């Protein structure tokens, strides 16, 4: 619907890749719907994935012993986080929907995107115990993980060598997004694009474009362990 804000956090080095095309399709399709779309192109931004002392501007809360979680929490409260973090938090704050677009690396997201999660979703901003899971501070937002795999769909079936693809989504969807109160839409997975025909890749892009047309009507997944492990 017009006016909805979408943040696409995108992690791929090559614009001509399938991930690059999936991101482009999302920008085009959502913009066509009247959504306001922002992209954080992590490689292009040379986004810093490491959680370090540089994330805190000015004096430390405890200069004797460095505790990243505590220091970023205190810095967030006084507006003392580094500019790159403040910029990303502002994008997250404004977004109705977060789309994460990436190739699966070692059953997980690429380091640069994990670093985005580590650094941007600080305590006080995204969660603050006991305000986590359903009462996480980012409630009323939606997230969608859209990614490509190296292995085929068969290899990610239950009972196969890699196990059910849903197992891998538990840390990302549940441990990060749901923990922060975000509701999660079903993932969008393009299996083994490197090993299929050009024709098949076009179909993948088409399927994504089609899904985006009715995305806002979708119900989030059931945020319970059963969805992942049943």
C-alpha positions as a Markdown table, in Angstrom:
| # | Residue | x | y | z |
|---|---|---|---|---|
| 1 | Unk | 0.0 | 0.0 | 0.0 |
| 2 | Unk | 1.2 | 3.5 | -0.8 |
| 3 | Unk | 3.3 | 5.1 | 1.9 |
| 4 | Unk | 4.5 | 1.9 | 3.5 |
| 5 | Unk | 8.3 | 2.1 | 4.1 |
| 6 | Unk | 10.6 | -0.8 | 3.3 |
| 7 | Unk | 14.2 | -1.3 | 4.1 |
| 8 | Unk | 16.1 | -3.8 | 2.1 |
| 9 | Unk | 19.4 | -4.9 | 3.7 |
| 10 | Unk | 21.3 | -6.4 | 0.8 |
| 11 | Unk | 24.6 | -8.3 | 1.0 |
| 12 | Unk | 26.1 | -9.3 | -2.4 |
| 13 | Unk | 29.3 | -8.1 | -4.0 |
| 14 | Unk | 28.0 | -8.2 | -7.6 |
| 15 | Unk | 25.0 | -6.2 | -8.9 |
| 16 | Unk | 24.6 | -8.7 | -11.9 |
| 17 | Unk | 24.2 | -11.7 | -9.5 |
| 18 | Unk | 20.8 | -13.3 | -8.9 |
| 19 | Unk | 20.8 | -11.6 | -5.5 |
| 20 | Unk | 21.4 | -8.3 | -7.2 |
| 21 | Unk | 18.5 | -9.0 | -9.5 |
| 22 | Unk | 16.2 | -10.1 | -6.7 |
| 23 | Unk | 17.0 | -6.8 | -4.9 |
| 24 | Unk | 16.3 | -4.8 | -8.0 |
| 25 | Unk | 13.0 | -6.6 | -8.6 |
| 26 | Unk | 12.0 | -5.9 | -5.0 |
| 27 | Unk | 12.9 | -2.2 | -5.3 |
| 28 | Unk | 10.9 | -1.9 | -8.6 |
| 29 | Unk | 7.9 | -3.9 | -7.5 |
| 30 | Unk | 7.5 | -2.2 | -4.1 |
| 31 | Unk | 8.1 | 1.2 | -5.5 |
| 32 | Unk | 5.4 | 0.6 | -8.1 |
| 33 | Unk | 3.0 | -0.1 | -5.3 |
| 34 | Unk | 3.8 | 3.3 | -3.9 |
| 35 | Unk | 6.0 | 2.1 | -1.1 |
| 36 | Unk | 9.1 | 4.1 | 0.0 |
| 37 | Unk | 12.0 | 1.8 | -0.5 |
| 38 | Unk | 15.5 | 2.3 | 1.1 |
| 39 | Unk | 18.4 | 0.0 | 0.4 |
| 40 | Unk | 21.4 | -0.6 | 2.6 |
| 41 | Unk | 23.9 | -2.1 | 0.1 |
| 42 | Unk | 26.3 | -3.4 | 2.7 |
| 43 | Unk | 29.3 | -4.2 | 0.4 |
| 44 | Unk | 28.9 | -0.9 | -1.5 |
| 45 | Unk | 28.8 | 1.0 | 1.8 |
| 46 | Unk | 31.8 | -1.0 | 3.0 |
| 47 | Unk | 29.8 | -1.6 | 6.2 |
| 48 | Unk | 31.9 | -2.4 | 9.2 |
| 49 | Unk | 30.9 | -5.8 | 10.5 |
| 50 | Unk | 33.0 | -5.8 | 13.7 |
| 51 | Unk | 31.6 | -4.8 | 17.0 |
| 52 | Unk | 34.3 | -2.5 | 18.5 |
| 53 | Unk | 35.1 | 0.4 | 20.8 |
| 54 | Unk | 34.7 | 2.6 | 17.7 |
| 55 | Unk | 30.9 | 2.2 | 17.9 |
| 56 | Unk | 30.8 | 4.4 | 21.0 |
| 57 | Unk | 31.5 | 8.1 | 20.6 |
| 58 | Unk | 33.1 | 9.8 | 23.6 |
| 59 | Unk | 33.8 | 8.4 | 27.0 |
| 60 | Unk | 33.0 | 4.9 | 28.1 |
| 61 | Unk | 30.6 | 4.0 | 30.8 |
| 62 | Unk | 33.3 | 1.8 | 32.3 |
| 63 | Unk | 36.8 | 2.5 | 31.0 |
| 64 | Unk | 38.3 | -0.2 | 33.3 |
| 65 | Unk | 36.7 | -3.2 | 31.5 |
| 66 | Unk | 35.1 | -3.0 | 28.0 |
| 67 | Unk | 31.7 | -4.7 | 27.7 |
| 68 | Unk | 30.3 | -4.1 | 24.2 |
| 69 | Unk | 26.7 | -4.8 | 25.1 |
| 70 | Unk | 26.7 | -2.5 | 28.1 |
| 71 | Unk | 28.6 | 0.3 | 26.4 |
| 72 | Unk | 26.4 | 0.4 | 23.3 |
| 73 | Unk | 23.3 | 0.3 | 25.5 |
| 74 | Unk | 24.5 | 3.3 | 27.5 |
| 75 | Unk | 25.7 | 5.0 | 24.3 |
| 76 | Unk | 22.3 | 4.5 | 22.7 |
| 77 | Unk | 20.5 | 6.1 | 25.7 |
| 78 | Unk | 22.7 | 9.2 | 25.5 |
| 79 | Unk | 22.8 | 9.4 | 21.7 |
| 80 | Unk | 26.5 | 8.4 | 21.7 |
| 81 | Unk | 26.6 | 5.7 | 19.0 |
| 82 | Unk | 28.7 | 6.2 | 15.9 |
| 83 | Unk | 27.1 | 7.8 | 12.9 |
| 84 | Unk | 26.8 | 4.7 | 10.8 |
| 85 | Unk | 24.8 | 2.9 | 13.5 |
| 86 | Unk | 22.5 | 5.9 | 14.1 |
| 87 | Unk | 21.9 | 6.0 | 10.3 |
| 88 | Unk | 20.9 | 2.3 | 10.1 |
| 89 | Unk | 18.8 | 2.5 | 13.3 |
| 90 | Unk | 16.9 | 5.4 | 11.8 |
| 91 | Unk | 16.2 | 3.3 | 8.6 |
| 92 | Unk | 15.0 | 0.4 | 10.8 |
| 93 | Unk | 12.9 | 2.7 | 13.0 |
| 94 | Unk | 11.0 | 4.1 | 10.0 |
| 95 | Unk | 10.5 | 0.8 | 8.2 |
| 96 | Unk | 7.3 | -1.2 | 8.2 |
| 97 | Unk | 9.0 | -4.1 | 6.5 |
| 98 | Unk | 12.6 | -5.3 | 6.6 |
| 99 | Unk | 13.8 | -7.4 | 3.7 |
| 100 | Unk | 17.1 | -9.3 | 4.0 |
| 101 | Unk | 18.6 | -10.3 | 0.7 |
| 102 | Unk | 21.7 | -12.5 | 0.6 |
| 103 | Unk | 23.4 | -15.7 | -0.5 |
| 104 | Unk | 23.5 | -18.4 | 2.2 |
| 105 | Unk | 27.0 | -18.8 | 3.5 |
| 106 | Unk | 27.8 | -21.8 | 5.7 |
| 107 | Unk | 24.1 | -22.3 | 6.8 |
| 108 | Unk | 23.9 | -18.7 | 7.7 |
| 109 | Unk | 24.0 | -15.1 | 6.5 |
| 110 | Unk | 27.3 | -13.5 | 5.2 |
| 111 | Unk | 29.6 | -12.0 | 7.9 |
| 112 | Unk | 28.8 | -8.4 | 6.7 |
| 113 | Unk | 25.1 | -9.0 | 7.3 |
| 114 | Unk | 25.6 | -10.7 | 10.6 |
| 115 | Unk | 27.8 | -7.7 | 11.6 |
| 116 | Unk | 24.8 | -5.5 | 10.7 |
| 117 | Unk | 22.7 | -7.5 | 13.1 |
| 118 | Unk | 25.4 | -7.4 | 15.8 |
| 119 | Unk | 25.9 | -3.7 | 15.6 |
| 120 | Unk | 22.6 | -2.2 | 14.7 |
| 121 | Unk | 20.2 | -4.1 | 16.9 |
| 122 | Unk | 21.5 | -2.8 | 20.2 |
| 123 | Unk | 19.9 | -3.1 | 23.6 |
| 124 | Unk | 17.6 | -0.2 | 24.3 |
| 125 | Unk | 16.8 | 0.2 | 20.6 |
| 126 | Unk | 15.7 | -3.3 | 19.5 |
| 127 | Unk | 15.2 | -5.2 | 22.7 |
| 128 | Unk | 15.4 | -4.6 | 26.4 |
| 129 | Unk | 14.8 | -7.4 | 28.8 |
| 130 | Unk | 12.0 | -8.3 | 29.6 |
| 131 | Unk | 10.9 | -6.6 | 26.4 |
| 132 | Unk | 11.9 | -9.2 | 23.9 |
| 133 | Unk | 10.1 | -11.7 | 21.7 |
| 134 | Unk | 6.5 | -10.7 | 21.5 |
| 135 | Unk | 7.2 | -7.5 | 23.5 |
| 136 | Unk | 10.4 | -6.7 | 21.7 |
| 137 | Unk | 10.9 | -3.0 | 20.9 |
| 138 | Unk | 10.5 | -3.5 | 17.2 |
| 139 | Unk | 7.0 | -4.9 | 17.3 |
| 140 | Unk | 4.6 | -3.8 | 14.6 |
| 141 | Unk | 7.3 | -4.4 | 12.0 |
| 142 | Unk | 7.6 | -7.3 | 9.5 |
| 143 | Unk | 10.7 | -9.0 | 8.2 |
| 144 | Unk | 11.3 | -11.3 | 5.3 |
| 145 | Unk | 14.5 | -13.3 | 4.6 |
| 146 | Unk | 15.1 | -13.7 | 0.9 |
| 147 | Unk | 18.2 | -15.8 | 0.0 |
| 148 | Unk | 19.9 | -18.1 | -2.5 |
| 149 | Unk | 21.5 | -21.4 | -1.7 |
| 150 | Unk | 24.3 | -23.4 | -3.2 |
| 151 | Unk | 22.6 | -26.8 | -2.6 |
| 152 | Unk | 19.5 | -28.0 | -4.2 |
| 153 | Unk | 16.0 | -28.2 | -2.6 |
| 154 | Unk | 16.4 | -32.0 | -2.3 |
| 155 | Unk | 19.5 | -31.6 | -0.2 |
| 156 | Unk | 17.6 | -29.3 | 2.2 |
| 157 | Unk | 14.7 | -31.6 | 2.7 |
| 158 | Unk | 13.9 | -33.2 | 6.1 |
| 159 | Unk | 15.9 | -36.4 | 6.4 |
| 160 | Unk | 18.4 | -35.4 | 3.8 |
| 161 | Unk | 22.1 | -34.7 | 4.3 |
| 162 | Unk | 21.7 | -30.9 | 5.1 |
| 163 | Unk | 18.4 | -31.3 | 7.1 |
| 164 | Unk | 15.3 | -29.2 | 6.7 |
| 165 | Unk | 16.1 | -25.6 | 5.5 |
| 166 | Unk | 13.8 | -24.4 | 8.3 |
| 167 | Unk | 16.4 | -25.5 | 10.9 |
| 168 | Unk | 18.8 | -22.8 | 9.6 |
| 169 | Unk | 16.1 | -20.1 | 9.9 |
| 170 | Unk | 15.7 | -20.6 | 13.6 |
| 171 | Unk | 18.7 | -18.4 | 14.6 |
| 172 | Unk | 18.0 | -15.8 | 12.0 |
| 173 | Unk | 14.2 | -15.5 | 12.1 |
| 174 | Unk | 13.6 | -16.5 | 15.7 |
| 175 | Unk | 16.8 | -15.7 | 17.6 |
| 176 | Unk | 17.2 | -12.2 | 16.0 |
| 177 | Unk | 14.0 | -10.9 | 14.4 |
| 178 | Unk | 11.4 | -12.5 | 16.7 |
| 179 | Unk | 13.6 | -11.7 | 19.7 |
| 180 | Unk | 13.3 | -8.0 | 18.8 |
| 181 | Unk | 9.5 | -8.3 | 18.4 |
| 182 | Unk | 9.5 | -8.3 | 14.6 |
| 183 | Unk | 6.9 | -10.5 | 12.9 |
| 184 | Unk | 8.3 | -12.8 | 10.3 |
| 185 | Unk | 6.8 | -13.5 | 6.8 |
| 186 | Unk | 7.6 | -16.9 | 5.2 |
| 187 | Unk | 11.1 | -16.9 | 3.7 |
| 188 | Unk | 11.7 | -16.6 | 0.0 |
| 189 | Unk | 14.3 | -19.2 | -1.0 |
| 190 | Unk | 15.9 | -19.6 | -4.5 |
| 191 | Unk | 17.6 | -23.0 | -4.5 |
| 192 | Unk | 20.9 | -23.5 | -6.3 |
| 193 | Unk | 20.5 | -20.8 | -8.9 |
| 194 | Unk | 24.1 | -21.4 | -10.1 |
| 195 | Unk | 23.1 | -24.9 | -11.4 |
| 196 | Unk | 20.0 | -24.1 | -13.3 |
| 197 | Unk | 19.2 | -22.7 | -16.7 |
| 198 | Unk | 18.9 | -19.0 | -17.5 |
| 199 | Unk | 15.2 | -19.8 | -18.1 |
| 200 | Unk | 14.8 | -21.1 | -14.6 |
| 201 | Unk | 16.6 | -18.1 | -13.1 |
| 202 | Unk | 14.1 | -15.8 | -15.0 |
| 203 | Unk | 11.3 | -17.9 | -13.4 |
| 204 | Unk | 12.8 | -17.3 | -10.0 |
| 205 | Unk | 12.8 | -13.6 | -10.5 |
| 206 | Unk | 9.2 | -13.7 | -11.8 |
| 207 | Unk | 8.0 | -15.7 | -8.8 |
| 208 | Unk | 9.5 | -13.1 | -6.5 |
| 209 | Unk | 7.9 | -10.3 | -8.4 |
| 210 | Unk | 4.5 | -12.1 | -8.2 |
| 211 | Unk | 4.9 | -12.7 | -4.5 |
| 212 | Unk | 5.7 | -9.1 | -3.8 |
| 213 | Unk | 2.4 | -8.1 | -5.5 |
| 214 | Unk | 0.4 | -9.6 | -2.7 |
| 215 | Unk | 3.0 | -9.5 | 0.1 |
| 216 | Unk | 1.0 | -7.1 | 2.3 |
| 217 | Unk | -1.9 | -9.6 | 2.5 |
| 218 | Unk | 0.3 | -12.4 | 3.9 |
| 219 | Unk | 0.0 | -13.6 | 7.4 |
| 220 | Unk | 3.3 | -13.9 | 9.4 |
| 221 | Unk | 4.5 | -17.4 | 10.2 |
| 222 | Unk | 3.6 | -19.0 | 13.5 |
| 223 | Unk | 6.5 | -17.8 | 15.7 |
| 224 | Unk | 6.8 | -21.1 | 17.7 |
| 225 | Unk | 9.5 | -23.8 | 17.6 |
| 226 | Unk | 6.9 | -26.1 | 15.9 |
| 227 | Unk | 7.2 | -24.1 | 12.7 |
| 228 | Unk | 10.9 | -24.8 | 12.5 |
| 229 | Unk | 11.2 | -28.3 | 14.0 |
| 230 | Unk | 7.9 | -30.1 | 13.7 |
